[in-house]
XYZ file of C-alpha atoms in Angstrom:
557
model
C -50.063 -6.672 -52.690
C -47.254 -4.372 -54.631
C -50.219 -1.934 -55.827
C -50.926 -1.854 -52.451
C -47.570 -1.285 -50.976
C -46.952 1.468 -53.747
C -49.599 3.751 -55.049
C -48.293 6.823 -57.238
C -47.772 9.381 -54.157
C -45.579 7.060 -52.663
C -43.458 6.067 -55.467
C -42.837 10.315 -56.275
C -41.552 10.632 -52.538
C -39.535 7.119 -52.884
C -37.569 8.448 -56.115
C -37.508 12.112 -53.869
C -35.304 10.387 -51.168
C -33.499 8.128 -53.436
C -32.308 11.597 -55.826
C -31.076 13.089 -52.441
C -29.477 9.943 -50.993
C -27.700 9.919 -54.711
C -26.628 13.301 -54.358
C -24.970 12.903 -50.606
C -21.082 13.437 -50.024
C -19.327 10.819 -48.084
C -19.232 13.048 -45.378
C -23.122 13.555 -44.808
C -23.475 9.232 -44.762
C -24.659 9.379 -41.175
C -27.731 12.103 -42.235
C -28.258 9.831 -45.527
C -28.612 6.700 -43.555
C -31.043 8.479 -40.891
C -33.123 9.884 -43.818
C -33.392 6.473 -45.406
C -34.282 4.912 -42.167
C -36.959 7.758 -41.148
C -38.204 6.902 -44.992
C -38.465 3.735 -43.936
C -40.190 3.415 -40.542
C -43.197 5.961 -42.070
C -43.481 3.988 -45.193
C -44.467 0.935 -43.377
C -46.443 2.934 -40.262
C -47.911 4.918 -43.409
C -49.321 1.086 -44.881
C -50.241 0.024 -41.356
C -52.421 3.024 -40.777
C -54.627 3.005 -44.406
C -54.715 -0.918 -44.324
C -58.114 -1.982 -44.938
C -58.393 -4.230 -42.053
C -58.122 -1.937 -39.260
C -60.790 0.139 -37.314
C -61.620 3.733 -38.342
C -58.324 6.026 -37.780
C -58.197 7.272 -34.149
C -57.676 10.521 -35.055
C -60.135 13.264 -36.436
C -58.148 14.200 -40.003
C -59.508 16.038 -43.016
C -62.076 14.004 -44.737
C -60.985 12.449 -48.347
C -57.253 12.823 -47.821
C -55.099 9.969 -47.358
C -53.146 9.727 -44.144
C -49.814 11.373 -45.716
C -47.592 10.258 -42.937
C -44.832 9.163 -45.197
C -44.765 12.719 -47.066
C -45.404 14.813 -43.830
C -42.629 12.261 -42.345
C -39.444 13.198 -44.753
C -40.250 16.580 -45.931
C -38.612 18.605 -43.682
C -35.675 16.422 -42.772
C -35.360 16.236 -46.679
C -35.377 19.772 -47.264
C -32.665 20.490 -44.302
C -30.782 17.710 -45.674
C -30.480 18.738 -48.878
C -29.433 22.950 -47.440
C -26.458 20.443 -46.293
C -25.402 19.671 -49.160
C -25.992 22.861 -50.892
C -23.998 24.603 -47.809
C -21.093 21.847 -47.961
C -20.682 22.905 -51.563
C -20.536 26.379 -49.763
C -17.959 25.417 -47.418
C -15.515 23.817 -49.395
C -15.244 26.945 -51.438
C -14.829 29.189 -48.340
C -18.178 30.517 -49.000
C -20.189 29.349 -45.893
C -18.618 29.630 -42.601
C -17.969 26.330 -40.509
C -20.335 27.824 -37.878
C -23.206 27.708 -39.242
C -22.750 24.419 -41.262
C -22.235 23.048 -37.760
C -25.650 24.577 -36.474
C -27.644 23.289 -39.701
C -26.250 20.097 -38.739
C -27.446 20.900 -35.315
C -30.743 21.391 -37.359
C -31.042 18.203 -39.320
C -30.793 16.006 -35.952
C -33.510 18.238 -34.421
C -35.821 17.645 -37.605
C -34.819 14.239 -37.465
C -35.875 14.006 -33.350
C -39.262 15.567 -33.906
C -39.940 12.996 -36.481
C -38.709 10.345 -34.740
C -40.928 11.436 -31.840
C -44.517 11.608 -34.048
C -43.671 8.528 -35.692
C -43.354 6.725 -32.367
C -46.202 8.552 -31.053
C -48.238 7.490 -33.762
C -47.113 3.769 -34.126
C -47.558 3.638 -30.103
C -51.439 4.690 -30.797
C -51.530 1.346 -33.391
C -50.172 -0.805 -31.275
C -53.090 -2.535 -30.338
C -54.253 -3.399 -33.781
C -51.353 -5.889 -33.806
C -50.652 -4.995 -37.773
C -46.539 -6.541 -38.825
C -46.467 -3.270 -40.531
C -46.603 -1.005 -36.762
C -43.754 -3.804 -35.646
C -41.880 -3.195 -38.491
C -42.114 0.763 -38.515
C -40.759 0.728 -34.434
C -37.778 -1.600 -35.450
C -36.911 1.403 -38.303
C -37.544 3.839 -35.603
C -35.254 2.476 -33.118
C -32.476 1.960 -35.813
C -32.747 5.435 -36.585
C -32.394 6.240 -32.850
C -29.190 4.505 -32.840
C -28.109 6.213 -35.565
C -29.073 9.451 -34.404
C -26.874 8.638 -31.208
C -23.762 7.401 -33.007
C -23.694 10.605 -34.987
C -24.315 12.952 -31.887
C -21.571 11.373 -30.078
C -19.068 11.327 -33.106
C -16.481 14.736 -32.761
C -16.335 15.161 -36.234
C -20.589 15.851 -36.758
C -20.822 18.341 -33.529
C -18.905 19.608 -30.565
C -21.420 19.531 -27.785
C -21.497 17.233 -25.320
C -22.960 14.318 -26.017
C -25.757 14.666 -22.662
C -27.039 17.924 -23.984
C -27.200 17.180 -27.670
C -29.420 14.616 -26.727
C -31.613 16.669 -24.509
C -32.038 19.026 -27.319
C -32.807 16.715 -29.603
C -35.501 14.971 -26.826
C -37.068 18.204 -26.276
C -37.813 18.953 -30.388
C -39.329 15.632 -30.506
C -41.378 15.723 -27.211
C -42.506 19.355 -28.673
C -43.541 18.081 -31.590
C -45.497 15.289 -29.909
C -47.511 17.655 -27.496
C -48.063 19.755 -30.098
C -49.664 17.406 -32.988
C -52.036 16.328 -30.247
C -52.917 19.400 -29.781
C -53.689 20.555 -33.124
C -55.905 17.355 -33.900
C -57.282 17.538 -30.967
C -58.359 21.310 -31.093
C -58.996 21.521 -34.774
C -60.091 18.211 -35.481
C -60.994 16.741 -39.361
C -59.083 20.211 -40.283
C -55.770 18.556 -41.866
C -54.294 14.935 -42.414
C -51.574 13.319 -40.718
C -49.052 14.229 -42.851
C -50.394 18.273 -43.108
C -50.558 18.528 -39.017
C -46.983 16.591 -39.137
C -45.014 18.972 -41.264
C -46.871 21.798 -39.590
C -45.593 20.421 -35.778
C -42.454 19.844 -36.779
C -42.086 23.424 -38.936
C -43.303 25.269 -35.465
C -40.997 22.916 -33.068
C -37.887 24.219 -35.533
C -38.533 27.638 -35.883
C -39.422 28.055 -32.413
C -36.862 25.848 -31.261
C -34.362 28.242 -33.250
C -35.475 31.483 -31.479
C -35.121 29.918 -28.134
C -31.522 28.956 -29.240
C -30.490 32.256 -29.599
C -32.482 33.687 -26.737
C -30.384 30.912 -24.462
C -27.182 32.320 -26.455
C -28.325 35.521 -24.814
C -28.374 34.353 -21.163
C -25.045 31.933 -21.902
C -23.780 34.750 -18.870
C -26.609 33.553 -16.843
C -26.319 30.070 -17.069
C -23.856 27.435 -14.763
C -23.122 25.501 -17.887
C -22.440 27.530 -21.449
C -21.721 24.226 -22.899
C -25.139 24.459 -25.178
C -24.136 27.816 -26.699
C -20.373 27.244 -27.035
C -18.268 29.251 -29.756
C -18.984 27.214 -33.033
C -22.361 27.853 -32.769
C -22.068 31.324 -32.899
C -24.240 31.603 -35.906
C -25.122 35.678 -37.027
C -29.087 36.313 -37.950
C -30.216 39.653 -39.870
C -32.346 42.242 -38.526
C -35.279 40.993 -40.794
C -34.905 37.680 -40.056
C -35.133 38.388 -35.913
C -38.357 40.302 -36.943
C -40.158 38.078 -38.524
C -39.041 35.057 -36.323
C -40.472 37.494 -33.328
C -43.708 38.295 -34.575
C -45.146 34.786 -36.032
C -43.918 33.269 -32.327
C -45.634 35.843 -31.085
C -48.909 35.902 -32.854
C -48.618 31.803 -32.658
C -48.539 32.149 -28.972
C -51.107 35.199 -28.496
C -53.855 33.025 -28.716
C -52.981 31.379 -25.489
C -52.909 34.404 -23.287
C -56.134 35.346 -25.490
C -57.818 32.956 -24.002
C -57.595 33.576 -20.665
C -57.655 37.216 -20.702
C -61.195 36.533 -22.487
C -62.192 33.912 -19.827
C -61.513 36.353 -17.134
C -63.691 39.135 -19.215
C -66.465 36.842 -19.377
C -66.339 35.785 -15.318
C -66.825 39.487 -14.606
C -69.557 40.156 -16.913
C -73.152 39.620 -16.502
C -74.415 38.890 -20.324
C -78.185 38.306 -19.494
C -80.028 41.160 -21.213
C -79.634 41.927 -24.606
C -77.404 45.834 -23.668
C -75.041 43.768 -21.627
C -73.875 41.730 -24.583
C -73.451 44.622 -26.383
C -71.406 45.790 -23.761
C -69.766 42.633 -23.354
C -68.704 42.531 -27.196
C -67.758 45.896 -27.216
C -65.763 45.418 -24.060
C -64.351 41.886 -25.769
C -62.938 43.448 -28.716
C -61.323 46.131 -26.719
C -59.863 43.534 -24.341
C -58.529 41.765 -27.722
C -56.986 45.582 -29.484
C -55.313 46.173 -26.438
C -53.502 42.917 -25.777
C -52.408 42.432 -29.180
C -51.405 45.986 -29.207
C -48.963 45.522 -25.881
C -47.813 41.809 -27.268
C -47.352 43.370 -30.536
C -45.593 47.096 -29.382
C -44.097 45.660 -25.716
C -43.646 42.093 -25.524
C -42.311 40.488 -28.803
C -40.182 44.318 -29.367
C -38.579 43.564 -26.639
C -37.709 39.954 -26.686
C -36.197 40.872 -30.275
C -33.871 43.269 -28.687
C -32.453 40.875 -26.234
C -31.596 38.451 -28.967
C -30.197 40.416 -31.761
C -29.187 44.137 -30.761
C -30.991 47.105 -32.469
C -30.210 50.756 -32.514
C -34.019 51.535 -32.354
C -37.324 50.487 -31.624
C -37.886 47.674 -34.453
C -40.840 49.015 -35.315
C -39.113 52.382 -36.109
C -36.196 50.175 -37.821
C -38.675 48.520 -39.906
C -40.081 51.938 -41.285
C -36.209 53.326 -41.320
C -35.726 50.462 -43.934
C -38.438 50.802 -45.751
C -37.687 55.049 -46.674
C -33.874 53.774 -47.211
C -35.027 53.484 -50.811
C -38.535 55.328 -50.737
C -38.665 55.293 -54.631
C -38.146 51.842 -55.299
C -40.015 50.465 -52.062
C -42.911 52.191 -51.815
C -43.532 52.091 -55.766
C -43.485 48.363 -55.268
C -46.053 48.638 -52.044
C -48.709 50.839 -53.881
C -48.549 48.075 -57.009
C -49.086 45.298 -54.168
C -51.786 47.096 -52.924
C -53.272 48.104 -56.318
C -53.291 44.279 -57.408
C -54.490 43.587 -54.206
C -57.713 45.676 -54.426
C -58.349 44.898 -57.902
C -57.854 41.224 -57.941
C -59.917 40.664 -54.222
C -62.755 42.555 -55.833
C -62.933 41.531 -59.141
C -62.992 37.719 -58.007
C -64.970 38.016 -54.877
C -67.626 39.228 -56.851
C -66.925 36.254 -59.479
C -67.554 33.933 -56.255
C -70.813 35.150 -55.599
C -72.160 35.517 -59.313
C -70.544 33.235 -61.140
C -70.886 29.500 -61.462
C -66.856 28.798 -61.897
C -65.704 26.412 -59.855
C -63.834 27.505 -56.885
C -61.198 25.344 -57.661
C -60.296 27.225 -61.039
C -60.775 31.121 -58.826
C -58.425 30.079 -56.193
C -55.782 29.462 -58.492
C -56.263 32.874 -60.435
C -54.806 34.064 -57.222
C -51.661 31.874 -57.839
C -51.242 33.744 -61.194
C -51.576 36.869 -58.541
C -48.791 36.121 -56.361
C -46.464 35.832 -59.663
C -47.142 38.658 -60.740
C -46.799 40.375 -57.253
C -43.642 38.386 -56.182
C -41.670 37.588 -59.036
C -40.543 41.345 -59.168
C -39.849 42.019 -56.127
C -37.710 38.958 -55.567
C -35.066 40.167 -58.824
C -35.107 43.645 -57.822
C -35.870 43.725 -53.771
C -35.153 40.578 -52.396
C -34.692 42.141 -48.848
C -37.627 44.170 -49.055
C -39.437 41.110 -49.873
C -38.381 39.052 -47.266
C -40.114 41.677 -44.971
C -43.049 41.956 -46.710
C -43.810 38.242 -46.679
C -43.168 38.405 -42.634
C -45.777 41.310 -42.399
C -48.359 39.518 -44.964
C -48.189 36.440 -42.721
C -48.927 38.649 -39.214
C -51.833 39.995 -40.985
C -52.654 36.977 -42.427
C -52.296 35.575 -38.514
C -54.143 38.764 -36.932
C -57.028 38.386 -39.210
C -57.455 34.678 -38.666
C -57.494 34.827 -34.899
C -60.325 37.679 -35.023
C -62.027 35.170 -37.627
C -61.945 32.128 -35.246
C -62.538 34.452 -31.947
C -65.190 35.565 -33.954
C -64.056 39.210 -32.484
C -66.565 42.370 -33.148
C -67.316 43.834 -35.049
C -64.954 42.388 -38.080
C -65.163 38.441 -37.070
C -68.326 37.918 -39.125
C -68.017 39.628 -42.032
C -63.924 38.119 -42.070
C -65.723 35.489 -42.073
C -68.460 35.650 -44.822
C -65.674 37.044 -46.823
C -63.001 33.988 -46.633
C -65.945 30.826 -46.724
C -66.305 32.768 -50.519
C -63.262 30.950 -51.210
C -62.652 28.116 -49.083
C -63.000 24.147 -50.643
C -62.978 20.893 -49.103
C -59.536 21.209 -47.891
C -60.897 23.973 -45.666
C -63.111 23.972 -42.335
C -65.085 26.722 -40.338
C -62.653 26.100 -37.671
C -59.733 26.611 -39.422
C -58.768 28.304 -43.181
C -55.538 27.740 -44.604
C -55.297 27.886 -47.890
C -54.075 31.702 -47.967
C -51.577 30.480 -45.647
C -50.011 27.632 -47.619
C -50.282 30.323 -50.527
C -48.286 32.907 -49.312
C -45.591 30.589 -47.019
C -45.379 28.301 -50.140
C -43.862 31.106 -51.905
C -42.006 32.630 -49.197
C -40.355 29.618 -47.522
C -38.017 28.988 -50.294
C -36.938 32.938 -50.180
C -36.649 32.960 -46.559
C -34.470 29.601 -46.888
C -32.328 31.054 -49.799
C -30.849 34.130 -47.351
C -27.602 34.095 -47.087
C -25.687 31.380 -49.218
C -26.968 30.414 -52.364
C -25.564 28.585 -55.562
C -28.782 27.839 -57.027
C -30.370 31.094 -58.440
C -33.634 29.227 -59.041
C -34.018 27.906 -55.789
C -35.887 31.312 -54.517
C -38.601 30.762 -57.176
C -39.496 27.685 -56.093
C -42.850 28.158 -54.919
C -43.597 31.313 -57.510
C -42.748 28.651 -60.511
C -44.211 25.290 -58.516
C -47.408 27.066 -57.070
C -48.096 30.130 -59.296
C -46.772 29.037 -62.976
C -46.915 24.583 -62.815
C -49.896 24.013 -60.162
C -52.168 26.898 -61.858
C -51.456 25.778 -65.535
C -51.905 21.979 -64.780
C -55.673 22.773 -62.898
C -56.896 24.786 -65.686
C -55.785 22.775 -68.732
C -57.075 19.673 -66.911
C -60.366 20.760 -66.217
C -60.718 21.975 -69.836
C -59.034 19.514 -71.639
C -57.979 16.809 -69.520
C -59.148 13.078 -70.365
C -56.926 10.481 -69.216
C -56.705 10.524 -65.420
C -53.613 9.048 -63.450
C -55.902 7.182 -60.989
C -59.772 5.927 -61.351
C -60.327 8.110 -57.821
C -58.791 10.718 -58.740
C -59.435 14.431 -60.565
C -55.707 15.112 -61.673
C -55.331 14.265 -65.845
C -51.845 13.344 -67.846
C -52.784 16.205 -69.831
C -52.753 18.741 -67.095
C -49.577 17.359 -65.727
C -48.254 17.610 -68.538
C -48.722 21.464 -69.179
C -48.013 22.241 -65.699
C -44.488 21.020 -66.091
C -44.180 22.362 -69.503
C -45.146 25.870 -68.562
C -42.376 25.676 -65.519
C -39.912 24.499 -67.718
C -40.690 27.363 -69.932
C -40.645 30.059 -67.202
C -37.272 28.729 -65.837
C -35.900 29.480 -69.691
C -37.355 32.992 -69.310
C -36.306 33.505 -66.124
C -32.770 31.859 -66.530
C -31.124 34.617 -69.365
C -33.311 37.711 -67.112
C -31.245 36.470 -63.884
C -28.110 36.239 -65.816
C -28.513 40.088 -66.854
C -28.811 40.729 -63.320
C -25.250 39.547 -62.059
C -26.422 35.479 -61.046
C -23.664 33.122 -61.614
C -26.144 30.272 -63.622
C -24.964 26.564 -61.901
C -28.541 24.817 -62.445
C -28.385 21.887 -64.879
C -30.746 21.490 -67.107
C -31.122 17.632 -66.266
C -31.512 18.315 -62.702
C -33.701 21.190 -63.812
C -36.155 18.557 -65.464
C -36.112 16.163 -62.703
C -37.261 18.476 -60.195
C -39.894 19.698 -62.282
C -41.032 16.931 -63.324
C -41.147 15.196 -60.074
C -43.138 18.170 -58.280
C -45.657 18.047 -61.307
C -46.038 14.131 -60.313
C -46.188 14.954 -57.048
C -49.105 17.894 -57.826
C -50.749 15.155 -59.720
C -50.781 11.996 -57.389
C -51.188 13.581 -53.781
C -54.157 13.878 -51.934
C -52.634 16.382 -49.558
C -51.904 20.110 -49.531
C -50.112 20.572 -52.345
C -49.167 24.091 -51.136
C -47.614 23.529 -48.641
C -45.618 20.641 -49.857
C -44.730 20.913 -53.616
C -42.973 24.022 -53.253
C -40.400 22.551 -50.071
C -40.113 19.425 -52.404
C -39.161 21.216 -55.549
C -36.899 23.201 -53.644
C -35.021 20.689 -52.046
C -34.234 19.402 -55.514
C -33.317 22.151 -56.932
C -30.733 23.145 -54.273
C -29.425 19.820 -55.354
C-alpha cells in the first residue's frame, strides 16, 4: 500500500514542497499553508486517478506517461512562492519595492485559483467512480478555498476589496478550466495531465497579467478603479511588453485563423485539380496577410496602449538592437552560424545514422549552452529579446506546420518528425518549445531583482549541462536502473548532477569577475541539484518543461 502511495516521482516533489515550506518567513504562513494544502488535495486526486481499479482515464493523454497531476499541480504555485521569498529578502533590504511584492502576492493567489479550479474540475470528472481518494482530494480543495479566502480578506496580504479579489481569482481558475478542456480536447493523447496543467495555468497567468495592465490602462474608463488602485502600480520594461504582446498574440492568431480560412473555403469551388491550386495559393496568402496585420497592426498597437513607446516597437526593437551594433550583432551572426551548422550536420545524422533520437535531441541541449550561456553574462537584455523572437518563430512556424500552409507546411513538416520521439504527436511538436522556454523562463523570471546569480542558469545548467550528461552516460554505461519500468540508470544520475555541480564551480568564480555579489550556498547548491537530477531520473513527464522551473525555485531559495 506505501509503494503504492509513494513511487520515486512523488517522493522528489514531496521533499520539493517540504524544502520550500522550510524555507517560508512567518509572514508568508498563509501561502505555505495553501501550498501544503494544494500538495495535498493533488496527491490524493493524483492516487485516485492511476488506481488500478478504475476504468480507463476519461481523458485522451500522451500514451506511457503517468498522469502527473501532483507535479503539474504545485509547480507553478511553487515557483511563485518561492519569487516570494526571494523578493521578501528583497524588500527588507529596500531592494524590491512594496508594489510589486504586493502584485506577486496578487500572483500567488491567482496560481493558487487556477489550480484550485483544475483540481476540482478534475476530481468532479471522478466522482462517479466513488474512489475515498476523489473524497479526500475535494475536502483538501475546499480547505484550501478557505484559506485562500481568509488571506484575501486579511489587510495585511492585499488592499483590494475583498469582492473583486475574489472575482479575479474566480476568473484565473475558470480560465484555466475552459482552457485544459480545450487543449485535451483539441490535441488529444498529445500531453499528460500534469503537462496540459502547467501549460493552462502558465497561459491563464501570463495572459491574465497583460490584461491587468491593459485594465490599468482604462482605470479612466472604468466606474470602479478599485482593481487597479495605487499599490499595484507595478512598472514593466519595454522588452518585457514585447514579448508578452507577441506570444498572446500568436497564441490567439490561430482563432481568427480559423475563421478567416473557413470563410476562404465557403467562397471557393475546389473541384478540379487548378482550383486547388488556386485555393492553396489563395490560402497561404489569406494566412501572410493576416499574420502580417496581427503582427504589424494589432498586437503593435495594443503594446502601445499598455506601456508607452516613443516609436513603432518594431522600429524600437531594431533601435535596440544597433544601440550596441558590435557586440549585438556579433552575437546574432554566431547564433545563426551554430544554428546552420548544428541543424545540418544532425539532420543529416537523423536520416543516415542509426543513433537513437534520444541521444541527437540532446546534442541540441549542448547547443543551447553554448548559444546562451554567453549571451546571458555579457547581454542579458539582448537575450531576453532574442528568446521572445525565437519563441514567435518557433510559434509562426508551428501554426504553418499544423495548418499545413503552402507551400512550407510539408516540408516543416518532414523536417521536424526527423526529430520528434514518443513524447511528440503529428498534431502537436513540442519539444523545441520546452527547449528553448526551459532555458528562457528562468531569465525572463530573474529581471529585475535578483540575489541568486545562478538562478538565470537554471535551465542552461538543468537542461543543457545535467539532463544531456545523465542521457548519454546512461545509455553507454548505465546498469542499475532506479525502477524495473523504467530507462533512467543511478549511473547517469549520477553524472548528470556531477557535471552541474561542476559547471556551477566554473561558472561561480567567472560571475564573480563580472561584478555578481555570490549569496548561493553550497548546501543549498547541492540540494537543488541533486533533487532536479532525481527528479530527471524518476519522472515520466516532460522533463523540459519542468526540471528547469523546479531547480529554479530552489535555487532562488
Amino acid at each position: 500500500m506505501t509503494t503504492s502511495f509513494l513511487n520515486g516521482e512523488r517522493v522528489v516533489v514531496l521533499l520539493f514542497i517540504s524544502w520550500i515550506l522550510y524555507s517560508l518567513p512567518l509572514s508568508l504562513l498563509f501561502h505555505g499553508v495553501a501550498l501544503s494544502l494544494l500538495t495535498i488535495a493533488s496527491f490524493f486526486l493524483e492516487i485516485s486517478f492511476e488506481s488500478s481499479n478504475f476504468s480507463p482515464s476519461p481523458f485522451q493523454t500522451r500514451p506511457g506517461a503517468s498522469s502527473g497531476i501532483l507535479l503539474g499541480a504545485v509547480t507553478l504555485p511553487s515557483l511563485i512562492l518561492s519569487k516570494l521569498v526571494q523578493s521578501s529578502r528583497g524588500f527588507s533590504l529596500a531592494q524590491f519595492q512594496l508594489e510589486e511584492l504586493h502584485y506577486l502576492t496578487l500572483q500567488y493567489w491567482a496560481t493558487s485559483a487556477s489550480v484550485v479550479g483544475v483540481l476540482l474540475f478534475l476530481a468532479l470528472s471522478l466522482r462517479r467512480r466513488s474512489h475515498w481518494g476523489v473524497r479526500f482530494s475535494l475536502c483538501f480543495i475546499f480547505f484550501q478555498a478557505l484559506v485562500c479566502i481568509a488571506a484575501l480578506t486579511t489587510k495585511s496580504q492585499l488592499g483590494l476589496n475583498p469582492a473583486l479579489k475574489l472575482s479575479w481569482l474566480f476568473c484565473h481558475g475558470l480560465a484555466s478550466v475552459k482552457l485544459i478542456q480545450y487543449f485535451l480536447r483539441t490535441f488529444p493523447s498529445c500531453a499528460s495531465i500534469g503537462e496540459a496543467f502547467l501549460v493552462s495555468a502558465g497561459i491563464v497567468l501570463y495572459f491574465g497579467d497583460m490584461l491587468f495592465l491593459t485594465v490599468k490602462k482604462l482605470r479612466g474608463l472604468l466606474v470602479s478603479s478599485d482593481l487597479v488602485a495605487a499599490e499595484y502600480e507595478i512598472s514593466r520594461s519595454e522588452i518585457n511588453i514585447i514579448i508578452q504582446g507577441i506570444v498572446l498574440g500568436l497564441l490567439l492568431f490561430p482563432i481568427a485563423l480559423k475563421y478567416i480560412l473557413q470563410i476562404w473555403e465557403w467562397s471557393i469551388n475546389t473541384a478540379s485539380a487548378e482550383a486547388r491550386r488556386y485555393y492553396e495559393i489563395g490560402r497561404s496568402l489569406m494566412f501572410i496577410a493576416s499574420l502580417g496585420f496581427v503582427l504589424i497592426v494589432v498586437v503593435p498597437s495594443w503594446m502601445q496602449f499598455v506601456r508607452d513607446f516613443d516609436t513603432h516597437p518594431f522600429f524600437w526593437v531594431l533601435s535596440f538592437v544597433f544601440s550596441e551594433p558590435s557586440k549585438r550583432l556579433s552575437l546574432c551572426i554566431y547564433w545563426v552560424c551554430i544554428i546552420c551548422v548544428s541543424v545540418l550536420r544532425f539532420y543529416n545524422i537523423s536520416k543516415n545514422s542509426k543513433i537513437e533520437r534520444i541521444l541527437l535531441r540532446k546534442y541540441y541541449h549542448l547547443v543551447a549552452v553554448l548559444m546562451f550561456s554567453p549571451a546571458l553574462i555579457f547581454q542579458p537584455k539582448f537575450l531576453d529579446l532574442a528568446f521572445g523572437a525565437a519563441l514567435a518563430v518557433f510559434l509562426t512556424l508551428e501554426i504553418i506546420r499544423v495548418w499545413r500552409i503552402w507551400p512550407l507546411g510539408q516540408p516543416i513538416n518532414q523536417f521536424m518528425n526527423a526529430f520528434t520521439d514518443h513524447r511528440d504527436s503529428d498534431l502537436l511538436i513540442v519539444s523545441h518549445f520546452s527547449l528553448l522556454l526551459g532555458c528562457a523562463l528562468p531569465i525572463w523570471m530573474s529581471s529585475g531583482y535578483n540575489d541568486r546569480p545562478l538562478a538565470p542558469f537554471a535551465g542552461i545548467l538543468s537542461l543543457g549541462i545535467g539532463d544531456t550528461m545523465a542521457s548519454m552516460v546512461g545509455h553507454k554505461y548505465g546498469v542499475l536502473r532506479w525502477s524495473k519500468t523504467g530507462k533512467k540508470t543511478v549511473e547517469g544520475t549520477a553524472a548528470g548532477i556531477t557535471s552541474v555541480l561542476a559547471a556551477c564551480s566554473l561558472l561561480l568564480p567567472l560571475l564573480a569577475s563580472t561584478g555578481y555579489i555570490l549569496t548561493q550556498h553550497w548546501f543549498s547548491l547541492l540540494l537543488a541539484v541533486t533533487a532536479s537530477g532525481l527528479l530527471e531520473a524518476y519522472t515520466a513527464q516532460l522533463d523540459n518543461a519542468f526540471i528547469p522551473l523546479f531547480f529554479y525555485s530552489l535555487l532562488c531559495l
